[in-house]
Amino acid sequence: MSNDTHNPLDPAETREAAEELLAHLHRVGVPFIPLPNAERVAEWESRFAVSPPASPSGEAGVSAASTPPATKPAPTAAEIGDEVKTPPRAPTSRLQPVESFSVNDDPYPGVSLPIADRQQQLEQLATTVSGCTKCSQLAKCRTQTVFGEGNPGTRFAFFGEGPGADEDRTGRPFVGRAGQLLDKMIQACKLQREDIYLLNTVKCRPPGNRNPEPNELSNCREYWEQQLQILRPEYIVCLGAVSAHTLLNSKLSIGRLRQRFHQYHESKVLVIYHPAYLLRNPDAKKAAWADLQMLMRDAGLVT
Ligand code: SF4
């Protein structure tokens, strides 16, 4: 029997799966779910968090497929906005990461537009979206649509899930606590907000910050598809499971989709944990930083 059979569950991946289950239970109407007992959670995490087997050289050994690139420096509080609270530990996922997804490797339809024309087309599309009522519940609940914003000539599009309360109030994407962490992550990549473009899978806030329903994702799809077609970014960074699943047409966990480039038309797609997830699970910031380092190296932002 291989050692893989005995590998422990990865705490971040386990937590992610549990959160997906909770979101599902909320969606199907389970009215009350007790909060986790922090002591018991810590106890179970410590049981799962055994060290990986030692290699012949005496160093901790992990499989090549699950090893993040050996990059320096390690994340710091200044780099991704908070201290990594757990001691560094090699990833111990039971499951090997998947091969890359290629959703559609054809070029984007149409022609690449000059920047001024892109801006004009995005503004026209935003006007259309602002009057959209395809999702009756979302259209009724929203204060305003949150179309997206950023540099129309960008190399990098960051693709999130949907607006929250702060975004609904201001009409701008990623302005709440998660947005502030995303700003720090972007700055750690040696970029500024003005350098990138931010958009979401749905343009209206789902009530109570629930996940968007499948029909809502489907209704709003044409808008983000058009945005990406206009922008033609070199890289799309999917923030969290909803955007990754929507773009890549996959149901795999972030733990299995991250650390490799997928493809959407001519854009390279990287999947990372959502900043809101990182706020709830600071120990996953180390993985997010490894993913961002991979992006920076590939994009030539660092050598
Ligand atoms: S979420 Fe998208 S498709 Fe649904 S009402 Fe809002 S803009 Fe229209």
Short mmCIF file of N, CA, C and O in Angstrom, two decimals, residues 54-186:
data_model
loop_
_atom_site.label_atom_id
_atom_site.label_comp_id
_atom_site.label_asym_id
_atom_site.label_seq_id
_atom_site.Cartn_x
_atom_site.Cartn_y
_atom_site.Cartn_z
N ALA A 54 9.63 11.33 6.25
CA ALA A 54 10.96 11.87 5.98
C ALA A 54 11.53 11.27 4.71
O ALA A 54 11.32 10.09 4.41
N SER A 55 12.25 12.07 3.94
CA SER A 55 12.90 11.58 2.74
C SER A 55 14.21 10.91 3.15
O SER A 55 14.67 11.06 4.29
N PRO A 56 14.86 10.16 2.23
CA PRO A 56 16.12 9.51 2.56
C PRO A 56 17.16 10.51 3.06
O PRO A 56 18.00 10.19 3.87
N SER A 57 17.07 11.77 2.59
CA SER A 57 18.06 12.75 3.03
C SER A 57 17.74 13.30 4.41
O SER A 57 18.48 14.10 4.95
N GLY A 58 16.62 12.83 4.97
CA GLY A 58 16.26 13.29 6.30
C GLY A 58 15.36 14.49 6.29
O GLY A 58 14.90 14.93 7.33
N GLU A 59 15.03 15.04 5.09
CA GLU A 59 14.15 16.21 5.04
C GLU A 59 12.72 15.74 4.90
O GLU A 59 12.46 14.64 4.44
N ALA A 60 11.79 16.60 5.27
CA ALA A 60 10.39 16.26 5.12
C ALA A 60 10.10 16.03 3.66
O ALA A 60 10.47 16.82 2.80
N GLY A 61 9.43 14.93 3.34
CA GLY A 61 9.19 14.60 1.94
C GLY A 61 7.74 14.79 1.56
O GLY A 61 6.85 14.44 2.30
N VAL A 62 7.49 15.39 0.40
CA VAL A 62 6.16 15.49 -0.16
C VAL A 62 6.26 15.15 -1.61
O VAL A 62 7.33 15.23 -2.20
N SER A 63 5.12 14.78 -2.22
CA SER A 63 5.16 14.41 -3.62
C SER A 63 5.45 15.63 -4.48
O SER A 63 5.13 16.75 -4.11
N ALA A 64 6.04 15.39 -5.64
CA ALA A 64 6.37 16.49 -6.52
C ALA A 64 5.14 17.25 -6.92
O ALA A 64 5.14 18.47 -7.00
N ALA A 65 4.03 16.52 -7.12
CA ALA A 65 2.82 17.19 -7.62
C ALA A 65 2.23 18.12 -6.59
O ALA A 65 1.55 19.06 -6.93
N SER A 66 2.45 17.85 -5.29
CA SER A 66 1.82 18.70 -4.28
C SER A 66 2.79 19.69 -3.69
O SER A 66 2.44 20.43 -2.79
N THR A 67 4.05 19.70 -4.14
CA THR A 67 5.03 20.61 -3.57
C THR A 67 4.94 21.98 -4.21
O THR A 67 5.04 22.10 -5.42
N PRO A 68 4.73 23.04 -3.41
CA PRO A 68 4.74 24.37 -4.00
C PRO A 68 6.16 24.69 -4.45
O PRO A 68 7.11 24.16 -3.90
N PRO A 69 6.31 25.58 -5.43
CA PRO A 69 7.64 25.90 -5.89
C PRO A 69 8.48 26.42 -4.73
O PRO A 69 7.98 27.11 -3.85
N ALA A 70 9.78 26.05 -4.75
CA ALA A 70 10.66 26.47 -3.66
C ALA A 70 11.02 27.92 -3.85
O ALA A 70 12.00 28.25 -4.50
N THR A 71 10.19 28.81 -3.32
CA THR A 71 10.41 30.23 -3.53
C THR A 71 10.64 30.91 -2.21
O THR A 71 10.19 30.46 -1.18
N LYS A 72 11.35 32.00 -2.25
CA LYS A 72 11.65 32.83 -1.10
C LYS A 72 11.21 34.23 -1.44
O LYS A 72 11.18 34.61 -2.59
N PRO A 73 10.93 35.08 -0.51
CA PRO A 73 10.88 34.78 0.90
C PRO A 73 9.53 34.22 1.30
O PRO A 73 8.57 34.29 0.54
N ALA A 74 9.44 33.69 2.52
CA ALA A 74 8.16 33.23 3.04
C ALA A 74 7.26 34.43 3.25
O ALA A 74 7.72 35.55 3.39
N PRO A 75 5.92 34.21 3.27
CA PRO A 75 5.02 35.34 3.44
C PRO A 75 5.20 36.02 4.78
O PRO A 75 5.51 35.39 5.77
N THR A 76 5.00 37.32 4.78
CA THR A 76 5.09 38.08 6.01
C THR A 76 3.79 38.82 6.20
O THR A 76 2.96 38.90 5.29
N ALA A 77 3.62 39.40 7.37
CA ALA A 77 2.41 40.16 7.65
C ALA A 77 2.23 41.27 6.64
O ALA A 77 1.14 41.54 6.16
N ALA A 78 3.33 41.95 6.30
CA ALA A 78 3.23 43.08 5.37
C ALA A 78 2.83 42.61 3.99
O ALA A 78 2.17 43.33 3.25
N GLU A 79 3.19 41.37 3.63
CA GLU A 79 2.95 40.93 2.26
C GLU A 79 1.50 40.54 2.02
O GLU A 79 0.92 40.86 1.00
N ILE A 80 0.90 39.80 2.91
CA ILE A 80 -0.49 39.43 2.65
C ILE A 80 -1.41 39.82 3.79
O ILE A 80 -2.49 39.31 3.93
N GLY A 81 -0.99 40.78 4.58
CA GLY A 81 -1.92 41.47 5.45
C GLY A 81 -2.12 40.87 6.81
O GLY A 81 -2.85 41.41 7.60
N ASP A 82 -1.47 39.78 7.13
CA ASP A 82 -1.65 39.22 8.46
C ASP A 82 -0.53 38.22 8.67
O ASP A 82 0.10 37.76 7.75
N GLU A 83 -0.36 37.88 9.91
CA GLU A 83 0.68 36.91 10.21
C GLU A 83 0.16 35.51 9.95
O GLU A 83 -1.00 35.20 10.20
N VAL A 84 1.01 34.65 9.40
CA VAL A 84 0.63 33.25 9.23
C VAL A 84 0.71 32.61 10.60
O VAL A 84 1.76 32.58 11.22
N LYS A 85 -0.43 32.14 11.10
CA LYS A 85 -0.47 31.77 12.51
C LYS A 85 0.00 30.34 12.78
O LYS A 85 0.37 30.02 13.88
N THR A 86 -0.05 29.47 11.80
CA THR A 86 0.43 28.11 12.05
C THR A 86 1.86 28.01 11.60
O THR A 86 2.28 28.71 10.69
N PRO A 87 2.63 27.14 12.22
CA PRO A 87 4.01 26.98 11.78
C PRO A 87 4.04 26.44 10.36
O PRO A 87 3.13 25.71 9.96
N PRO A 88 5.04 26.82 9.55
CA PRO A 88 5.10 26.33 8.18
C PRO A 88 5.07 24.82 8.14
O PRO A 88 5.71 24.15 8.94
N ARG A 89 4.25 24.30 7.26
CA ARG A 89 4.14 22.84 7.15
C ARG A 89 3.94 22.49 5.70
O ARG A 89 3.20 23.16 4.98
N ALA A 90 4.56 21.45 5.24
CA ALA A 90 4.39 21.04 3.85
C ALA A 90 2.96 20.60 3.63
O ALA A 90 2.34 20.05 4.53
N PRO A 91 2.40 20.85 2.42
CA PRO A 91 1.04 20.40 2.16
C PRO A 91 0.93 18.89 2.24
O PRO A 91 1.85 18.18 1.83
N THR A 92 -0.18 18.41 2.81
CA THR A 92 -0.32 16.97 3.00
C THR A 92 -1.64 16.46 2.44
O THR A 92 -2.24 15.55 2.97
N SER A 93 -2.10 17.08 1.35
CA SER A 93 -3.38 16.67 0.79
C SER A 93 -3.34 15.20 0.37
O SER A 93 -2.36 14.73 -0.19
N ARG A 94 -4.45 14.48 0.66
CA ARG A 94 -4.55 13.09 0.23
C ARG A 94 -4.64 13.00 -1.28
O ARG A 94 -4.28 12.02 -1.88
N LEU A 95 -5.24 14.04 -1.88
CA LEU A 95 -5.53 13.99 -3.30
C LEU A 95 -4.47 14.73 -4.08
O LEU A 95 -4.04 15.79 -3.69
N GLN A 96 -4.07 14.15 -5.16
CA GLN A 96 -3.13 14.84 -6.03
C GLN A 96 -3.85 15.95 -6.77
O GLN A 96 -5.02 15.80 -7.13
N PRO A 97 -3.19 17.09 -7.03
CA PRO A 97 -3.83 18.11 -7.86
C PRO A 97 -4.19 17.56 -9.23
O PRO A 97 -3.56 16.62 -9.70
N VAL A 98 -5.19 18.14 -9.82
CA VAL A 98 -5.66 17.66 -11.12
C VAL A 98 -4.79 18.22 -12.24
O VAL A 98 -4.02 19.15 -12.04
N GLU A 99 -4.94 17.64 -13.40
CA GLU A 99 -4.33 18.24 -14.58
C GLU A 99 -5.02 19.56 -14.86
O GLU A 99 -6.10 19.83 -14.37
N SER A 100 -4.40 20.38 -15.70
CA SER A 100 -4.98 21.68 -15.99
C SER A 100 -6.26 21.54 -16.82
O SER A 100 -6.39 20.64 -17.62
N PHE A 101 -7.17 22.48 -16.57
CA PHE A 101 -8.39 22.55 -17.38
C PHE A 101 -8.17 23.52 -18.53
O PHE A 101 -7.57 24.58 -18.35
N SER A 102 -8.68 23.18 -19.68
CA SER A 102 -8.70 24.11 -20.79
C SER A 102 -10.14 24.21 -21.24
O SER A 102 -10.68 23.31 -21.86
N VAL A 103 -10.79 25.31 -20.86
CA VAL A 103 -12.22 25.45 -21.13
C VAL A 103 -12.47 25.65 -22.62
O VAL A 103 -13.34 25.04 -23.23
N ASN A 104 -11.69 26.50 -23.19
CA ASN A 104 -11.83 26.77 -24.61
C ASN A 104 -10.53 27.42 -25.06
O ASN A 104 -10.26 28.56 -24.67
N ASP A 105 -9.71 26.69 -25.78
CA ASP A 105 -8.41 27.26 -26.12
C ASP A 105 -8.43 28.02 -27.45
O ASP A 105 -7.39 28.40 -27.96
N ASP A 106 -9.64 28.26 -27.99
CA ASP A 106 -9.74 29.13 -29.16
C ASP A 106 -9.43 30.56 -28.73
O ASP A 106 -9.64 30.92 -27.57
N PRO A 107 -8.97 31.40 -29.66
CA PRO A 107 -8.82 32.82 -29.32
C PRO A 107 -10.17 33.40 -28.90
O PRO A 107 -11.23 32.87 -29.26
N TYR A 108 -10.14 34.51 -28.16
CA TYR A 108 -11.38 35.21 -27.85
C TYR A 108 -12.05 35.60 -29.16
O TYR A 108 -11.37 35.96 -30.14
N PRO A 109 -13.39 35.55 -29.19
CA PRO A 109 -14.07 35.99 -30.41
C PRO A 109 -13.82 37.48 -30.68
O PRO A 109 -13.56 38.24 -29.76
N GLY A 110 -13.92 37.86 -31.93
CA GLY A 110 -13.76 39.28 -32.27
C GLY A 110 -12.30 39.67 -32.32
O GLY A 110 -11.40 38.83 -32.32
N VAL A 111 -12.10 40.99 -32.34
CA VAL A 111 -10.73 41.51 -32.45
C VAL A 111 -10.35 42.23 -31.16
O VAL A 111 -11.21 42.66 -30.40
N SER A 112 -9.05 42.33 -30.95
CA SER A 112 -8.54 43.06 -29.80
C SER A 112 -8.69 44.56 -30.07
O SER A 112 -8.21 45.07 -31.09
N LEU A 113 -9.36 45.27 -29.17
CA LEU A 113 -9.68 46.68 -29.41
C LEU A 113 -8.64 47.61 -28.80
O LEU A 113 -8.00 47.26 -27.79
N PRO A 114 -8.50 48.81 -29.34
CA PRO A 114 -7.70 49.83 -28.66
C PRO A 114 -8.31 50.11 -27.28
O PRO A 114 -9.51 49.91 -27.07
N ILE A 115 -7.47 50.60 -26.37
CA ILE A 115 -7.90 50.78 -24.98
C ILE A 115 -9.13 51.68 -24.88
O ILE A 115 -10.08 51.39 -24.14
N ALA A 116 -9.14 52.78 -25.65
CA ALA A 116 -10.27 53.72 -25.55
C ALA A 116 -11.57 53.03 -25.98
O ALA A 116 -12.63 53.24 -25.36
N ASP A 117 -11.49 52.17 -26.99
CA ASP A 117 -12.69 51.46 -27.44
C ASP A 117 -13.14 50.43 -26.40
O ASP A 117 -14.33 50.18 -26.21
N ARG A 118 -12.18 49.82 -25.76
CA ARG A 118 -12.54 48.86 -24.69
C ARG A 118 -13.31 49.58 -23.59
O ARG A 118 -14.33 49.08 -23.11
N GLN A 119 -12.79 50.73 -23.20
CA GLN A 119 -13.44 51.49 -22.13
C GLN A 119 -14.87 51.84 -22.53
O GLN A 119 -15.81 51.69 -21.75
N GLN A 120 -15.03 52.27 -23.79
CA GLN A 120 -16.36 52.66 -24.26
C GLN A 120 -17.30 51.45 -24.25
O GLN A 120 -18.44 51.54 -23.81
N GLN A 121 -16.81 50.30 -24.71
CA GLN A 121 -17.66 49.11 -24.74
C GLN A 121 -18.03 48.64 -23.34
O GLN A 121 -19.14 48.19 -23.08
N LEU A 122 -17.07 48.75 -22.42
CA LEU A 122 -17.36 48.36 -21.03
C LEU A 122 -18.42 49.28 -20.43
O LEU A 122 -19.31 48.83 -19.71
N GLU A 123 -18.32 50.57 -20.74
CA GLU A 123 -19.31 51.52 -20.20
C GLU A 123 -20.70 51.22 -20.76
O GLU A 123 -21.70 51.26 -20.04
N GLN A 124 -20.75 50.90 -22.04
CA GLN A 124 -22.06 50.55 -22.65
C GLN A 124 -22.64 49.30 -21.99
O GLN A 124 -23.83 49.24 -21.66
N LEU A 125 -21.78 48.32 -21.78
CA LEU A 125 -22.24 47.07 -21.16
C LEU A 125 -22.70 47.33 -19.73
O LEU A 125 -23.71 46.78 -19.27
N ALA A 126 -21.97 48.18 -19.01
CA ALA A 126 -22.35 48.50 -17.62
C ALA A 126 -23.73 49.15 -17.58
O ALA A 126 -24.53 48.89 -16.67
N THR A 127 -24.03 49.98 -18.56
CA THR A 127 -25.35 50.61 -18.62
C THR A 127 -26.44 49.55 -18.82
O THR A 127 -27.49 49.57 -18.17
N THR A 128 -26.16 48.61 -19.71
CA THR A 128 -27.13 47.51 -19.92
C THR A 128 -27.34 46.73 -18.63
O THR A 128 -28.48 46.45 -18.22
N VAL A 129 -26.22 46.40 -17.96
CA VAL A 129 -26.30 45.59 -16.74
C VAL A 129 -27.08 46.33 -15.65
O VAL A 129 -27.84 45.72 -14.90
N SER A 130 -26.92 47.63 -15.58
CA SER A 130 -27.57 48.39 -14.49
C SER A 130 -29.09 48.30 -14.55
O SER A 130 -29.77 48.48 -13.54
N GLY A 131 -29.62 47.97 -15.72
CA GLY A 131 -31.08 47.84 -15.83
C GLY A 131 -31.54 46.39 -15.87
O GLY A 131 -32.73 46.12 -16.08
N CYS A 132 -30.64 45.45 -15.66
CA CYS A 132 -30.98 44.03 -15.80
C CYS A 132 -31.86 43.55 -14.66
O CYS A 132 -31.61 43.87 -13.49
N THR A 133 -32.87 42.78 -15.00
CA THR A 133 -33.76 42.21 -13.97
C THR A 133 -33.95 40.71 -14.21
O THR A 133 -34.98 40.14 -13.85
N LYS A 134 -32.96 40.07 -14.83
CA LYS A 134 -33.13 38.64 -15.16
C LYS A 134 -33.30 37.77 -13.91
O LYS A 134 -33.97 36.75 -13.96
N CYS A 135 -32.64 38.15 -12.81
CA CYS A 135 -32.82 37.40 -11.56
C CYS A 135 -33.77 38.21 -10.69
O CYS A 135 -33.36 39.24 -10.13
N SER A 136 -35.02 37.77 -10.59
CA SER A 136 -36.02 38.64 -9.98
C SER A 136 -35.67 38.96 -8.53
O SER A 136 -35.78 40.10 -8.08
N GLN A 137 -35.21 37.94 -7.77
CA GLN A 137 -34.93 38.19 -6.35
C GLN A 137 -33.75 39.16 -6.20
O GLN A 137 -33.81 40.11 -5.41
N LEU A 138 -32.69 38.93 -6.95
CA LEU A 138 -31.51 39.80 -6.82
C LEU A 138 -31.81 41.22 -7.28
O LEU A 138 -31.38 42.20 -6.66
N ALA A 139 -32.57 41.33 -8.36
CA ALA A 139 -32.89 42.67 -8.87
C ALA A 139 -33.73 43.45 -7.85
O ALA A 139 -33.60 44.67 -7.72
N LYS A 140 -34.59 42.71 -7.11
CA LYS A 140 -35.44 43.37 -6.12
C LYS A 140 -34.64 43.81 -4.90
O LYS A 140 -34.87 44.86 -4.32
N CYS A 141 -33.67 42.97 -4.50
CA CYS A 141 -32.93 43.23 -3.25
C CYS A 141 -31.79 44.21 -3.41
O CYS A 141 -31.35 44.81 -2.43
N ARG A 142 -31.24 44.35 -4.60
CA ARG A 142 -30.00 45.13 -4.74
C ARG A 142 -30.25 46.62 -4.55
O ARG A 142 -31.34 47.12 -4.83
N THR A 143 -29.20 47.31 -4.08
CA THR A 143 -29.21 48.78 -4.09
C THR A 143 -28.84 49.24 -5.49
O THR A 143 -29.41 50.18 -6.03
N GLN A 144 -27.84 48.58 -6.05
CA GLN A 144 -27.38 48.88 -7.41
C GLN A 144 -26.57 47.68 -7.91
O GLN A 144 -26.17 46.82 -7.12
N THR A 145 -26.34 47.62 -9.19
CA THR A 145 -25.49 46.57 -9.74
C THR A 145 -24.02 46.95 -9.48
O THR A 145 -23.69 48.13 -9.34
N VAL A 146 -23.19 45.93 -9.41
CA VAL A 146 -21.74 46.13 -9.24
C VAL A 146 -21.08 45.50 -10.46
O VAL A 146 -20.84 44.30 -10.52
N PHE A 147 -20.83 46.32 -11.44
CA PHE A 147 -20.40 45.82 -12.75
C PHE A 147 -18.97 45.29 -12.73
O PHE A 147 -18.65 44.24 -13.30
N GLY A 148 -18.09 46.02 -12.06
CA GLY A 148 -16.66 45.72 -12.11
C GLY A 148 -15.94 47.01 -12.47
O GLY A 148 -16.56 47.97 -12.94
N GLU A 149 -14.64 47.03 -12.25
CA GLU A 149 -13.89 48.25 -12.55
C GLU A 149 -12.42 47.92 -12.68
O GLU A 149 -11.96 46.86 -12.24
N GLY A 150 -11.71 48.84 -13.31
CA GLY A 150 -10.27 48.67 -13.40
C GLY A 150 -9.71 49.15 -14.71
O GLY A 150 -10.35 49.89 -15.45
N ASN A 151 -8.52 48.71 -14.97
CA ASN A 151 -7.75 49.14 -16.13
C ASN A 151 -8.16 48.34 -17.37
O ASN A 151 -7.97 47.13 -17.41
N PRO A 152 -8.72 48.99 -18.38
CA PRO A 152 -9.18 48.24 -19.56
C PRO A 152 -8.03 47.64 -20.37
O PRO A 152 -8.26 46.76 -21.20
N GLY A 153 -6.81 48.11 -20.10
CA GLY A 153 -5.67 47.53 -20.81
C GLY A 153 -4.88 46.57 -19.96
O GLY A 153 -3.71 46.28 -20.24
N THR A 154 -5.51 46.04 -18.91
CA THR A 154 -4.77 45.26 -17.93
C THR A 154 -4.28 43.91 -18.46
O THR A 154 -4.85 43.35 -19.41
N ARG A 155 -3.25 43.40 -17.81
CA ARG A 155 -2.83 42.01 -18.05
C ARG A 155 -3.55 41.06 -17.10
O ARG A 155 -3.53 39.85 -17.32
N PHE A 156 -4.14 41.62 -16.00
CA PHE A 156 -4.63 40.77 -14.92
C PHE A 156 -6.09 41.08 -14.59
O PHE A 156 -6.41 42.20 -14.17
N ALA A 157 -6.96 40.09 -14.73
CA ALA A 157 -8.34 40.24 -14.27
C ALA A 157 -8.51 39.36 -13.04
O ALA A 157 -8.14 38.18 -13.06
N PHE A 158 -9.04 39.93 -11.97
CA PHE A 158 -9.34 39.17 -10.76
C PHE A 158 -10.85 38.93 -10.73
O PHE A 158 -11.64 39.88 -10.74
N PHE A 159 -11.23 37.65 -10.68
CA PHE A 159 -12.62 37.25 -10.90
C PHE A 159 -13.18 36.70 -9.59
O PHE A 159 -12.78 35.63 -9.12
N GLY A 160 -14.09 37.46 -8.98
CA GLY A 160 -14.66 37.06 -7.69
C GLY A 160 -16.05 36.48 -7.84
O GLY A 160 -16.53 36.20 -8.94
N GLU A 161 -16.70 36.33 -6.67
CA GLU A 161 -17.99 35.64 -6.64
C GLU A 161 -19.16 36.60 -6.88
O GLU A 161 -19.88 36.47 -7.87
N GLY A 162 -19.32 37.56 -5.99
CA GLY A 162 -20.44 38.49 -6.13
C GLY A 162 -20.32 39.60 -5.10
O GLY A 162 -19.52 39.51 -4.17
N PRO A 163 -21.10 40.65 -5.27
CA PRO A 163 -21.02 41.78 -4.34
C PRO A 163 -21.51 41.40 -2.95
O PRO A 163 -22.44 40.60 -2.80
N GLY A 164 -20.90 42.00 -1.93
CA GLY A 164 -21.40 41.92 -0.56
C GLY A 164 -22.10 43.23 -0.21
O GLY A 164 -22.38 44.05 -1.09
N ALA A 165 -22.32 43.42 1.10
CA ALA A 165 -23.07 44.61 1.53
C ALA A 165 -22.35 45.91 1.16
O ALA A 165 -22.96 46.85 0.67
N ASP A 166 -21.03 45.94 1.40
CA ASP A 166 -20.28 47.18 1.12
C ASP A 166 -20.26 47.47 -0.38
O ASP A 166 -20.35 48.63 -0.80
N GLU A 167 -20.14 46.43 -1.17
CA GLU A 167 -20.10 46.61 -2.62
C GLU A 167 -21.47 47.05 -3.14
O GLU A 167 -21.58 47.91 -4.02
N ASP A 168 -22.52 46.46 -2.57
CA ASP A 168 -23.88 46.83 -2.96
C ASP A 168 -24.15 48.30 -2.65
O ASP A 168 -24.81 49.01 -3.40
N ARG A 169 -23.61 48.75 -1.52
CA ARG A 169 -23.83 50.14 -1.09
C ARG A 169 -23.05 51.12 -1.98
O ARG A 169 -23.56 52.17 -2.34
N THR A 170 -21.82 50.75 -2.35
CA THR A 170 -20.97 51.70 -3.07
C THR A 170 -21.00 51.51 -4.59
O THR A 170 -20.59 52.40 -5.33
N GLY A 171 -21.42 50.32 -5.03
CA GLY A 171 -21.41 50.04 -6.47
C GLY A 171 -20.04 49.64 -6.99
O GLY A 171 -19.83 49.55 -8.20
N ARG A 172 -19.09 49.41 -6.07
CA ARG A 172 -17.72 49.06 -6.47
C ARG A 172 -17.35 47.67 -5.95
O ARG A 172 -17.75 47.29 -4.84
N PRO A 173 -16.58 46.92 -6.72
CA PRO A 173 -16.23 45.56 -6.28
C PRO A 173 -15.11 45.59 -5.23
O PRO A 173 -14.23 46.45 -5.27
N PHE A 174 -15.16 44.64 -4.32
CA PHE A 174 -14.08 44.40 -3.35
C PHE A 174 -13.67 45.67 -2.59
O PHE A 174 -12.54 46.13 -2.68
N VAL A 175 -14.64 46.23 -1.85
CA VAL A 175 -14.32 47.39 -1.02
C VAL A 175 -14.49 47.10 0.48
O VAL A 175 -14.16 47.94 1.30
N GLY A 176 -14.99 45.91 0.83
CA GLY A 176 -15.15 45.56 2.25
C GLY A 176 -13.84 45.02 2.81
O GLY A 176 -12.76 45.24 2.27
N ARG A 177 -13.97 44.27 3.91
CA ARG A 177 -12.76 43.72 4.56
C ARG A 177 -12.01 42.79 3.61
O ARG A 177 -10.79 42.81 3.55
N ALA A 178 -12.75 41.96 2.89
CA ALA A 178 -12.09 41.05 1.96
C ALA A 178 -11.38 41.85 0.87
O ALA A 178 -10.29 41.47 0.42
N GLY A 179 -12.00 42.95 0.46
CA GLY A 179 -11.38 43.79 -0.56
C GLY A 179 -10.09 44.42 -0.07
O GLY A 179 -9.12 44.57 -0.82
N GLN A 180 -10.10 44.79 1.22
CA GLN A 180 -8.86 45.38 1.78
C GLN A 180 -7.74 44.36 1.80
O GLN A 180 -6.58 44.66 1.52
N LEU A 181 -8.11 43.11 2.11
CA LEU A 181 -7.06 42.07 2.07
C LEU A 181 -6.62 41.83 0.63
O LEU A 181 -5.43 41.65 0.36
N LEU A 182 -7.58 41.85 -0.29
CA LEU A 182 -7.20 41.66 -1.70
C LEU A 182 -6.24 42.76 -2.14
O LEU A 182 -5.27 42.50 -2.87
N ASP A 183 -6.49 44.00 -1.71
CA ASP A 183 -5.56 45.09 -2.04
C ASP A 183 -4.14 44.76 -1.58
O ASP A 183 -3.17 44.98 -2.30
N LYS A 184 -4.03 44.21 -0.36
CA LYS A 184 -2.70 43.86 0.15
C LYS A 184 -2.08 42.74 -0.68
O LYS A 184 -0.87 42.73 -0.92
N MET A 185 -2.92 41.80 -1.09
CA MET A 185 -2.40 40.69 -1.91
C MET A 185 -1.91 41.22 -3.26
O MET A 185 -0.87 40.80 -3.78
N ILE A 186 -2.68 42.17 -3.81
CA ILE A 186 -2.29 42.75 -5.11
C ILE A 186 -0.98 43.52 -4.96
O ILE A 186 -0.08 43.41 -5.79
#
